[in-house]
mmCIF file of C-alpha atoms and ligand atoms in Angstrom:
data_model
loop_
_atom_site.group_PDB
_atom_site.id
_atom_site.type_symbol
_atom_site.label_atom_id
_atom_site.label_comp_id
_atom_site.label_asym_id
_atom_site.label_seq_id
_atom_site.Cartn_x
_atom_site.Cartn_y
_atom_site.Cartn_z
ATOM 1 C CA MET A 1 -6.041 14.159 21.962
ATOM 2 C CA GLY A 2 -4.395 16.668 19.634
ATOM 3 C CA PHE A 3 -7.339 16.572 17.149
ATOM 4 C CA LYS A 4 -7.708 19.923 15.517
ATOM 5 C CA ARG A 5 -11.264 20.935 15.632
ATOM 6 C CA ILE A 6 -12.291 22.512 12.423
ATOM 7 C CA MET A 7 -16.117 23.060 12.378
ATOM 8 C CA PRO A 8 -17.105 22.916 8.794
ATOM 9 C CA VAL A 9 -19.293 25.538 7.166
ATOM 10 C CA ASN A 10 -23.127 24.347 7.168
ATOM 11 C CA ALA A 11 -22.253 21.547 9.618
ATOM 12 C CA SER A 12 -25.322 19.704 10.660
ATOM 13 C CA PRO A 13 -26.335 19.077 14.252
ATOM 14 C CA GLU A 14 -25.834 15.461 13.331
ATOM 15 C CA TYR A 15 -22.215 16.207 12.661
ATOM 16 C CA GLY A 16 -21.971 18.145 15.797
ATOM 17 C CA HIS A 17 -23.278 15.167 17.781
ATOM 18 C CA ALA A 18 -20.944 12.796 16.004
ATOM 19 C CA GLU A 19 -18.027 14.853 16.877
ATOM 20 C CA LYS A 20 -18.960 15.121 20.442
ATOM 21 C CA GLU A 21 -19.218 11.298 20.640
ATOM 22 C CA TYR A 22 -15.864 10.878 18.950
ATOM 23 C CA HIS A 23 -14.233 12.923 21.706
ATOM 24 C CA LEU A 24 -15.829 10.827 24.451
ATOM 25 C CA ALA A 25 -14.526 7.504 22.780
ATOM 26 C CA LYS A 26 -12.310 5.432 25.089
ATOM 27 C CA THR A 27 -10.984 2.681 23.050
ATOM 28 C CA THR A 28 -9.519 2.792 19.575
ATOM 29 C CA GLU A 29 -12.274 0.621 18.125
ATOM 30 C CA GLU A 30 -14.724 3.256 19.417
ATOM 31 C CA LYS A 31 -12.817 5.904 17.857
ATOM 32 C CA ILE A 32 -12.624 4.169 14.563
ATOM 33 C CA GLU A 33 -16.378 3.571 14.637
ATOM 34 C CA ARG A 34 -17.229 7.138 15.510
ATOM 35 C CA LEU A 35 -14.871 8.749 13.103
ATOM 36 C CA LYS A 36 -16.636 6.610 10.334
ATOM 37 C CA LYS A 37 -19.907 8.132 11.596
ATOM 38 C CA MET A 38 -18.412 11.618 11.486
ATOM 39 C CA LEU A 39 -17.188 10.970 7.973
ATOM 40 C CA SER A 40 -20.730 9.830 6.896
ATOM 41 C CA VAL A 41 -22.532 12.978 8.252
ATOM 42 C CA ALA A 42 -19.868 15.584 7.284
ATOM 43 C CA PRO A 43 -21.011 18.134 4.841
ATOM 44 C CA LYS A 44 -19.821 17.293 1.289
ATOM 45 C CA HIS A 45 -18.848 20.515 -0.338
ATOM 46 C CA LYS A 46 -15.659 22.260 -1.324
ATOM 47 C CA SER A 47 -15.080 24.146 1.908
ATOM 48 C CA SER A 48 -15.129 20.876 3.951
ATOM 49 C CA GLU A 49 -12.633 19.020 1.760
ATOM 50 C CA ASN A 50 -9.747 19.738 4.116
ATOM 51 C CA LEU A 51 -11.652 18.435 7.196
ATOM 52 C CA ILE A 52 -12.527 15.145 5.385
ATOM 53 C CA LYS A 53 -8.958 14.602 4.576
ATOM 54 C CA GLN A 54 -8.040 15.106 8.222
ATOM 55 C CA LEU A 55 -10.536 12.793 9.423
ATOM 56 C CA ARG A 56 -9.452 10.033 6.775
ATOM 57 C CA THR A 57 -5.885 10.373 7.973
ATOM 58 C CA ARG A 58 -6.812 10.059 11.544
ATOM 59 C CA LEU A 59 -8.879 6.973 10.693
ATOM 60 C CA LYS A 60 -6.041 5.286 8.907
ATOM 61 C CA LYS A 61 -3.804 6.056 11.908
ATOM 62 C CA PHE A 62 -6.159 4.208 14.237
ATOM 63 C CA GLN A 63 -6.757 1.290 12.032
ATOM 64 C CA GLY A 64 -2.979 0.814 11.764
ATOM 65 C CA GLU A 65 -2.878 0.786 15.549
ATOM 66 C CA ILE A 66 -5.421 -2.028 15.761
ATOM 67 C CA GLU A 67 -3.614 -4.008 13.110
ATOM 68 C CA ARG A 68 -0.327 -3.796 15.029
ATOM 69 C CA THR A 69 -2.106 -4.753 18.331
ATOM 70 C CA LYS A 70 -3.612 -7.788 16.805
ATOM 71 C CA LYS A 71 -0.051 -8.899 15.404
ATOM 72 C CA LEU A 72 1.371 -8.392 18.704
ATOM 73 C CA SER A 73 -1.117 -10.400 20.762
ATOM 74 C CA LYS A 74 -0.849 -13.244 18.109
ATOM 75 C CA SER A 75 2.808 -13.298 18.403
ATOM 76 C CA ARG A 76 2.687 -13.365 22.290
ATOM 77 C CA GLY A 77 0.301 -16.397 21.894
ATOM 78 C CA GLY A 78 -2.658 -14.557 22.867
ATOM 79 C CA LYS A 79 -6.222 -14.845 21.283
ATOM 80 C CA THR A 80 -5.987 -17.794 18.947
ATOM 81 C CA GLY A 81 -3.145 -19.265 20.757
ATOM 82 C CA ILE A 82 -4.952 -20.656 23.725
ATOM 83 C CA LYS A 83 -5.540 -24.469 23.754
ATOM 84 C CA LYS A 84 -8.837 -24.978 25.611
ATOM 85 C CA LEU A 85 -8.522 -27.647 28.165
ATOM 86 C CA GLU A 86 -11.318 -29.753 29.863
ATOM 87 C CA MET A 87 -12.133 -27.311 32.605
ATOM 88 C CA GLN A 88 -11.729 -23.732 31.591
ATOM 89 C CA ALA A 89 -12.945 -20.598 33.360
ATOM 90 C CA VAL A 90 -12.008 -17.087 32.468
ATOM 91 C CA ILE A 91 -11.738 -13.972 34.556
ATOM 92 C CA VAL A 92 -13.208 -10.742 33.197
ATOM 93 C CA GLY A 93 -13.674 -7.334 34.500
ATOM 94 C CA PHE A 94 -12.888 -3.820 34.066
ATOM 95 C CA SER A 95 -9.198 -2.519 34.420
ATOM 96 C CA LYS A 96 -8.035 -2.641 38.099
ATOM 97 C CA SER A 97 -10.683 -4.811 39.244
ATOM 98 C CA GLY A 98 -8.092 -7.259 40.707
ATOM 99 C CA LYS A 99 -8.003 -9.887 37.741
ATOM 100 C CA SER A 100 -4.196 -10.573 37.997
ATOM 101 C CA SER A 101 -4.195 -10.415 41.794
ATOM 102 C CA LEU A 102 -6.866 -13.149 41.751
ATOM 103 C CA LEU A 103 -5.225 -15.216 39.057
ATOM 104 C CA ASN A 104 -1.947 -15.099 40.983
ATOM 105 C CA ILE A 105 -3.660 -16.202 44.326
ATOM 106 C CA LEU A 106 -5.452 -19.362 42.649
ATOM 107 C CA THR A 107 -2.766 -20.292 40.118
ATOM 108 C CA ASN A 108 0.825 -20.672 39.514
ATOM 109 C CA ALA A 109 0.617 -17.718 37.095
ATOM 110 C CA ASN A 110 2.919 -14.652 37.896
ATOM 111 C CA ALA A 111 0.790 -11.867 36.308
ATOM 112 C CA LYS A 112 2.035 -8.307 36.965
ATOM 113 C CA ILE A 113 -0.221 -6.291 39.250
ATOM 114 C CA SER A 114 -0.221 -2.526 39.168
ATOM 115 C CA GLU A 115 -2.061 0.542 40.442
ATOM 116 C CA THR A 116 -2.189 1.865 36.958
ATOM 117 C CA LYS A 117 -4.872 1.012 34.277
ATOM 118 C CA PHE A 118 -4.671 -1.435 31.543
ATOM 119 C CA THR A 119 -1.620 -3.346 32.874
ATOM 120 C CA THR A 120 -2.607 -6.819 31.383
ATOM 121 C CA THR A 121 -2.587 -6.649 27.532
ATOM 122 C CA HIS A 122 -2.630 -10.166 26.648
ATOM 123 C CA SER A 123 -4.551 -13.255 27.983
ATOM 124 C CA ILE A 124 -2.565 -14.985 30.767
ATOM 125 C CA ILE A 125 -3.152 -18.632 31.675
ATOM 126 C CA GLY A 126 -2.744 -20.230 35.077
ATOM 127 C CA MET A 127 -3.442 -23.575 36.361
ATOM 128 C CA MET A 128 -5.521 -24.022 39.525
ATOM 129 C CA PRO A 129 -4.857 -27.307 41.335
ATOM 130 C CA TYR A 130 -8.226 -28.871 42.417
ATOM 131 C CA GLY A 131 -8.079 -32.424 43.810
ATOM 132 C CA SER A 132 -6.063 -34.763 41.506
ATOM 133 C CA THR A 133 -6.885 -32.443 38.706
ATOM 134 C CA GLN A 134 -6.234 -28.984 37.232
ATOM 135 C CA VAL A 135 -8.502 -26.175 36.221
ATOM 136 C CA GLN A 136 -7.323 -23.776 33.519
ATOM 137 C CA LEU A 137 -7.831 -20.232 34.488
ATOM 138 C CA ILE A 138 -7.295 -17.294 32.157
ATOM 139 C CA GLU A 139 -7.120 -13.478 32.839
ATOM 140 C CA ILE A 140 -8.605 -11.717 30.011
ATOM 141 C CA PRO A 141 -7.310 -8.334 29.341
ATOM 142 C CA ALA A 142 -9.759 -5.555 30.779
ATOM 143 C CA MET A 143 -13.173 -5.253 29.201
ATOM 144 C CA ASP A 144 -12.773 -1.588 28.762
ATOM 145 C CA SER A 145 -9.403 -2.021 26.906
ATOM 146 C CA ASP A 146 -8.509 -2.707 23.272
ATOM 147 C CA PHE A 147 -7.054 -6.034 24.156
ATOM 148 C CA TYR A 148 -10.262 -7.498 25.418
ATOM 149 C CA ASP A 149 -10.425 -11.200 24.104
ATOM 150 C CA LYS A 150 -13.987 -11.907 23.057
ATOM 151 C CA GLY A 151 -13.217 -15.189 21.443
ATOM 152 C CA THR A 152 -11.813 -17.050 24.602
ATOM 153 C CA VAL A 153 -14.733 -15.589 26.617
ATOM 154 C CA TYR A 154 -17.398 -16.867 24.135
ATOM 155 C CA THR A 155 -16.143 -20.543 24.415
ATOM 156 C CA ALA A 156 -15.180 -20.813 28.030
ATOM 157 C CA ASP A 157 -16.934 -23.165 30.292
ATOM 158 C CA SER A 158 -17.195 -20.623 33.305
ATOM 159 C CA ILE A 159 -16.870 -16.879 33.599
ATOM 160 C CA LEU A 160 -15.748 -15.224 36.723
ATOM 161 C CA ILE A 161 -17.201 -11.685 36.519
ATOM 162 C CA LEU A 162 -15.118 -9.264 38.763
ATOM 163 C CA ILE A 163 -17.148 -6.292 40.038
ATOM 164 C CA GLN A 164 -17.109 -3.816 43.039
ATOM 165 C CA ASN A 165 -20.643 -2.661 42.562
ATOM 166 C CA ILE A 166 -24.035 -3.354 40.689
ATOM 167 C CA GLU A 167 -23.335 -0.562 38.124
ATOM 168 C CA GLU A 168 -20.289 -2.333 36.821
ATOM 169 C CA LEU A 169 -22.229 -5.706 36.698
ATOM 170 C CA LYS A 170 -24.908 -3.787 34.597
ATOM 171 C CA LYS A 171 -22.300 -2.641 32.138
ATOM 172 C CA ILE A 172 -20.530 -5.953 31.781
ATOM 173 C CA GLU A 173 -23.663 -7.803 31.248
ATOM 174 C CA SER A 174 -24.520 -5.561 28.268
ATOM 175 C CA ILE A 175 -21.080 -6.302 26.678
ATOM 176 C CA LEU A 176 -20.610 -9.910 27.704
ATOM 177 C CA GLN A 177 -21.170 -12.623 25.159
ATOM 178 C CA THR A 178 -20.685 -16.014 26.317
ATOM 179 C CA ASN A 179 -21.988 -19.660 26.463
ATOM 180 C CA GLY A 180 -20.430 -20.206 29.723
ATOM 181 C CA LYS A 181 -21.693 -20.330 33.402
ATOM 182 C CA LYS A 182 -21.354 -16.994 35.240
ATOM 183 C CA ILE A 183 -20.203 -16.500 38.748
ATOM 184 C CA ILE A 184 -20.136 -13.024 40.200
ATOM 185 C CA VAL A 185 -17.000 -12.131 42.149
ATOM 186 C CA LEU A 186 -17.104 -9.031 44.282
ATOM 187 C CA THR A 187 -13.582 -8.067 44.709
ATOM 188 C CA LYS A 188 -11.568 -6.031 47.377
ATOM 189 C CA SER A 189 -14.160 -6.980 50.002
ATOM 190 C CA ASP A 190 -11.647 -5.733 52.603
ATOM 191 C CA LEU A 191 -12.556 -2.268 51.321
ATOM 192 C CA LEU A 192 -16.187 -2.721 52.102
ATOM 193 C CA SER A 193 -18.188 -2.000 55.407
ATOM 194 C CA GLU A 194 -20.587 -4.596 56.561
ATOM 195 C CA PRO A 195 -23.579 -2.626 55.777
ATOM 196 C CA GLU A 196 -22.243 -2.009 52.227
ATOM 197 C CA LYS A 197 -21.820 -5.873 51.828
ATOM 198 C CA ARG A 198 -25.107 -6.650 53.235
ATOM 199 C CA LYS A 199 -26.823 -4.123 50.641
ATOM 200 C CA LEU A 200 -24.888 -5.792 47.782
ATOM 201 C CA GLU A 201 -25.788 -9.111 49.051
ATOM 202 C CA ALA A 202 -29.528 -8.205 49.084
ATOM 203 C CA THR A 203 -29.582 -6.679 45.641
ATOM 204 C CA LEU A 204 -27.911 -9.930 44.148
ATOM 205 C CA LYS A 205 -30.144 -12.190 45.992
ATOM 206 C CA SER A 206 -33.190 -10.334 44.685
ATOM 207 C CA LYS A 207 -32.190 -9.247 41.233
ATOM 208 C CA TYR A 208 -29.496 -11.699 40.074
ATOM 209 C CA LYS A 209 -31.165 -14.847 41.595
ATOM 210 C CA LYS A 210 -29.740 -17.119 38.673
ATOM 211 C CA TYR A 211 -26.009 -16.223 39.484
ATOM 212 C CA GLU A 212 -23.807 -17.580 42.032
ATOM 213 C CA PHE A 213 -21.879 -14.788 43.928
ATOM 214 C CA VAL A 214 -19.105 -14.520 46.337
ATOM 215 C CA PHE A 215 -17.009 -11.709 48.219
ATOM 216 C CA ILE A 216 -13.384 -11.938 47.815
ATOM 217 C CA SER A 217 -10.307 -10.231 49.039
ATOM 218 C CA CYS A 218 -6.817 -10.827 47.772
ATOM 219 C CA ILE A 219 -5.467 -9.132 50.989
ATOM 220 C CA THR A 220 -7.374 -11.030 53.643
ATOM 221 C CA SER A 221 -7.937 -14.150 51.373
ATOM 222 C CA GLU A 222 -11.795 -13.907 52.405
ATOM 223 C CA GLY A 223 -14.000 -15.968 50.017
ATOM 224 C CA ILE A 224 -11.031 -17.550 48.145
ATOM 225 C CA GLU A 225 -11.752 -21.353 49.252
ATOM 226 C CA GLU A 226 -15.463 -20.532 48.633
ATOM 227 C CA LEU A 227 -14.654 -19.131 45.136
ATOM 228 C CA LYS A 228 -12.642 -22.390 44.258
ATOM 229 C CA GLU A 229 -15.631 -24.654 45.269
ATOM 230 C CA LYS A 230 -17.926 -22.403 43.111
ATOM 231 C CA ILE A 231 -15.500 -22.603 40.149
ATOM 232 C CA PHE A 232 -15.405 -26.387 40.331
ATOM 233 C CA LYS A 233 -19.265 -26.833 40.868
ATOM 234 C CA SER A 234 -19.716 -24.588 37.658
ATOM 235 C CA PHE A 235 -18.206 -27.381 35.603
ATOM 236 C CA ASN A 236 -20.726 -29.931 36.769
ATOM 237 C CA LYS A 237 -18.402 -32.755 37.439
ATOM 238 C CA ILE A 238 -18.199 -34.969 40.528
ATOM 239 C CA ARG A 239 -15.407 -35.852 42.931
ATOM 240 C CA VAL A 240 -14.889 -39.454 43.958
ATOM 241 C CA TYR A 241 -12.380 -40.661 46.540
ATOM 242 C CA THR A 242 -10.808 -44.096 46.507
ATOM 243 C CA LYS A 243 -9.512 -46.363 49.217
ATOM 244 C CA GLU A 244 -7.811 -49.574 50.036
ATOM 245 C CA PRO A 245 -9.433 -51.970 52.470
ATOM 246 C CA LYS A 246 -8.449 -51.186 56.046
ATOM 247 C CA LYS A 247 -6.891 -47.833 55.016
ATOM 248 C CA GLU A 248 -7.850 -44.260 55.071
ATOM 249 C CA LYS A 249 -9.494 -42.692 51.731
ATOM 250 C CA SER A 250 -7.029 -41.159 49.259
ATOM 251 C CA ASN A 251 -6.480 -37.280 49.703
ATOM 252 C CA ASN A 252 -7.124 -36.477 46.020
ATOM 253 C CA PRO A 253 -10.364 -37.175 44.567
ATOM 254 C CA ILE A 254 -10.857 -38.403 40.939
ATOM 255 C CA ILE A 255 -12.751 -36.124 38.691
ATOM 256 C CA LEU A 256 -15.689 -37.546 36.713
ATOM 257 C CA GLU A 257 -18.662 -36.726 34.734
ATOM 258 C CA PRO A 258 -22.010 -36.641 36.734
ATOM 259 C CA GLU A 259 -23.581 -40.169 36.875
ATOM 260 C CA ALA A 260 -20.233 -41.787 36.206
ATOM 261 C CA ASN A 261 -20.243 -45.467 37.426
ATOM 262 C CA VAL A 262 -17.900 -47.571 39.623
ATOM 263 C CA LYS A 263 -16.489 -49.235 36.450
ATOM 264 C CA GLU A 264 -15.179 -45.954 35.211
ATOM 265 C CA VAL A 265 -13.335 -45.422 38.556
ATOM 266 C CA ALA A 266 -12.047 -48.893 38.423
ATOM 267 C CA GLU A 267 -10.743 -48.673 34.962
ATOM 268 C CA LYS A 268 -8.907 -45.355 35.840
ATOM 269 C CA ILE A 269 -7.175 -46.650 39.087
ATOM 270 C CA LEU A 270 -6.574 -49.985 37.950
ATOM 271 C CA LYS A 271 -5.214 -48.779 34.610
ATOM 272 C CA GLY A 272 -7.926 -50.607 32.477
ATOM 273 C CA PHE A 273 -8.052 -53.733 34.484
ATOM 274 C CA SER A 274 -11.610 -53.349 36.113
ATOM 275 C CA GLU A 275 -12.080 -57.334 35.759
ATOM 276 C CA LYS A 276 -9.697 -57.699 38.472
ATOM 277 C CA VAL A 277 -12.299 -56.191 40.959
ATOM 278 C CA LYS A 278 -13.649 -58.785 43.314
ATOM 279 C CA GLU A 279 -15.772 -56.685 45.511
ATOM 280 C CA THR A 280 -16.795 -52.816 45.755
ATOM 281 C CA LYS A 281 -17.910 -51.099 48.852
ATOM 282 C CA ILE A 282 -19.065 -47.365 48.878
ATOM 283 C CA TRP A 283 -19.599 -44.761 51.281
ATOM 284 C CA GLY A 284 -21.186 -41.287 50.837
ATOM 285 C CA PRO A 285 -24.061 -39.779 49.184
ATOM 286 C CA SER A 286 -24.766 -42.510 46.603
ATOM 287 C CA SER A 287 -24.887 -45.231 49.250
ATOM 288 C CA LYS A 288 -27.983 -46.582 51.122
ATOM 289 C CA PHE A 289 -25.710 -47.258 54.153
ATOM 290 C CA PRO A 290 -21.923 -46.972 54.855
ATOM 291 C CA GLY A 291 -19.941 -49.769 53.269
ATOM 292 C CA GLN A 292 -22.848 -50.749 51.035
ATOM 293 C CA LYS A 293 -21.782 -53.414 48.574
ATOM 294 C CA VAL A 294 -22.335 -52.483 44.826
ATOM 295 C CA GLY A 295 -21.820 -53.707 41.335
ATOM 296 C CA LEU A 296 -19.627 -52.051 38.749
ATOM 297 C CA GLN A 297 -22.671 -50.412 37.066
ATOM 298 C CA HIS A 298 -23.647 -48.375 40.233
ATOM 299 C CA LYS A 299 -23.944 -44.821 39.549
ATOM 300 C CA LEU A 300 -21.824 -42.387 41.753
ATOM 301 C CA LYS A 301 -22.334 -38.997 43.320
ATOM 302 C CA ASP A 302 -20.013 -36.113 44.317
ATOM 303 C CA LEU A 303 -17.953 -37.016 47.351
ATOM 304 C CA ASP A 304 -18.570 -40.537 47.236
ATOM 305 C CA ILE A 305 -15.829 -42.962 48.611
ATOM 306 C CA VAL A 306 -15.163 -46.271 46.773
ATOM 307 C CA GLU A 307 -13.208 -49.354 48.073
ATOM 308 C CA PHE A 308 -12.082 -52.005 45.655
ATOM 309 C CA LYS A 309 -11.050 -55.609 46.861
ATOM 310 C CA THR A 310 -9.119 -57.136 43.918
ATOM 311 C CA ARG A 311 -8.255 -60.651 42.994
HETATM 312 N N1 GTP B 401 -7.567 -3.564 48.869
HETATM 313 C C1 GTP B 401 -7.432 -4.377 47.816
HETATM 314 N N2 GTP B 401 -6.768 -4.160 46.711
HETATM 315 C C2 GTP B 401 -6.764 -4.982 45.707
HETATM 316 C C3 GTP B 401 -7.327 -6.304 45.809
HETATM 317 N N3 GTP B 401 -7.028 -7.024 44.755
HETATM 318 C C4 GTP B 401 -6.270 -6.125 43.954
HETATM 319 N N4 GTP B 401 -6.061 -5.077 44.579
HETATM 320 C C5 GTP B 401 -5.389 -3.788 43.967
HETATM 321 O O1 GTP B 401 -6.094 -3.276 42.761
HETATM 322 C C6 GTP B 401 -5.115 -2.901 41.919
HETATM 323 C C7 GTP B 401 -5.179 -3.510 40.533
HETATM 324 O O2 GTP B 401 -5.018 -4.962 40.649
HETATM 325 P P1 GTP B 401 -4.908 -5.846 39.542
HETATM 326 O O3 GTP B 401 -4.776 -7.312 39.905
HETATM 327 O O4 GTP B 401 -3.504 -5.357 38.639
HETATM 328 O O5 GTP B 401 -5.926 -5.448 38.425
HETATM 329 P P2 GTP B 401 -6.359 -6.089 37.052
HETATM 330 O O6 GTP B 401 -7.885 -6.310 36.968
HETATM 331 O O7 GTP B 401 -5.485 -7.194 36.601
HETATM 332 O O8 GTP B 401 -5.917 -4.836 36.154
HETATM 333 P P3 GTP B 401 -5.584 -4.653 34.638
HETATM 334 O O9 GTP B 401 -4.677 -5.901 34.286
HETATM 335 O O10 GTP B 401 -4.864 -3.425 34.514
HETATM 336 O O11 GTP B 401 -6.830 -4.633 33.952
HETATM 337 C C8 GTP B 401 -3.716 -3.196 42.505
HETATM 338 O O12 GTP B 401 -3.175 -2.058 43.109
HETATM 339 C C9 GTP B 401 -3.867 -4.200 43.669
HETATM 340 O O13 GTP B 401 -2.990 -4.274 44.543
HETATM 341 C C10 GTP B 401 -7.999 -6.544 47.068
HETATM 342 O O14 GTP B 401 -8.607 -7.711 47.322
HETATM 343 N N5 GTP B 401 -7.945 -5.699 48.083
HETATM 344 MG MG1 MG B 402 -4.270 -7.474 35.202
#
C-alpha cells in the first residue's frame, strides 16, 4: 500500500495496534476511520511531528477519493437518483456473489458480469415482469466495496441476500440495516453437492426460521421460478384473474392489496364504470363453491378468478 512505516519513539501499544488495524482495512471508509484512530493515539512530541504530517496527508487523500466517488455515483444517477416504485426489491451480497448474473436473468437489465471483484460500482435497476405488473429490482454494489448504497437498501420493500455459506450470512446480518423483508438466496447451487445443500438447508431451517430461503443457479436456472414467487409474496399483494362469461380466464392477473374487494377489480378493468356490473361470479380461494355469485363488497384472495356480466 506504499505507506512508509515510521515507528515513532515512545509509541504506545495502542498506536501499534491502531497501525496494524489500518493495514488490514479493506475499504477507503475503513482506512479513513483507522487513520483517525492512529492520529488520536500517536505520541505528541517533537520526534513524531513528521509522522503526524504523513498521516494527515494520507487521510486527506482518502477523503478526497470518497468525495470523488460520491460525485461520480450521483452523476450516474446512483444513490439519490432512484425513484422507488410500488414493489421494490434490492439484491445485496459480497462481491462476486452473482448479483449482476441474477439481475440479468430476472429483468431486462444488462449488467456487466465478471470474474474480477467489484465490477458493479453503481446501483443498477431492472424491471421484472410479474403477471400484468412489474417489480423493480436493483443490484446494489457489493457490501464489501466503497460503493455500497445503504440508503436504497434501508427503504426497499424486500431484500435478496445473496450468500454461498452461513459465515457470509452472519457477516451480512451484522452490516445490513433495513426495514424490508429478507429473503436468503443461496447462489451458485450448481457448485454444491447434495450433502452440502442438505447441511445448509438444515442450518437455515433451525437457526434462521424467520427467513424464506431458496437455492438458485444462474447456470442451470434452478430455483429461479421459485425465487420470483418468493419475491412477489414478500410484497404481500394478491393476484386476481378476470374472465368474461363463457371464456377462459385472462393470462395476466391484476395485482391488488390483500383484502381488496370485487369493486376494486371492476373499477380497474371497466375503467371506473363498476356500476355497469350486473352480476359477478367467483372461483378460487375466496369462493364457497366454484362460480359463486357475490356482491361488489366481497373480499378477494390470492389467485381468485372473477367473472363480470355487464349491462
Ligand atoms: N457456477 C456459477 N457461477 C456463477 C453463477 N452466478 C454467477 N456466477 C459467476 O460468478 C462471477 C461473479 O458474478 P457477477 O454476477 O458479476 O457477481 P456480482 O455479485 O455482480 O459481482 P460484483 O458486481 O463485482 O460485486 C462470474 O464469473 C459469474 O459467471 C452461478 O449460478 N453458478
Ligand atoms: Mg455486479
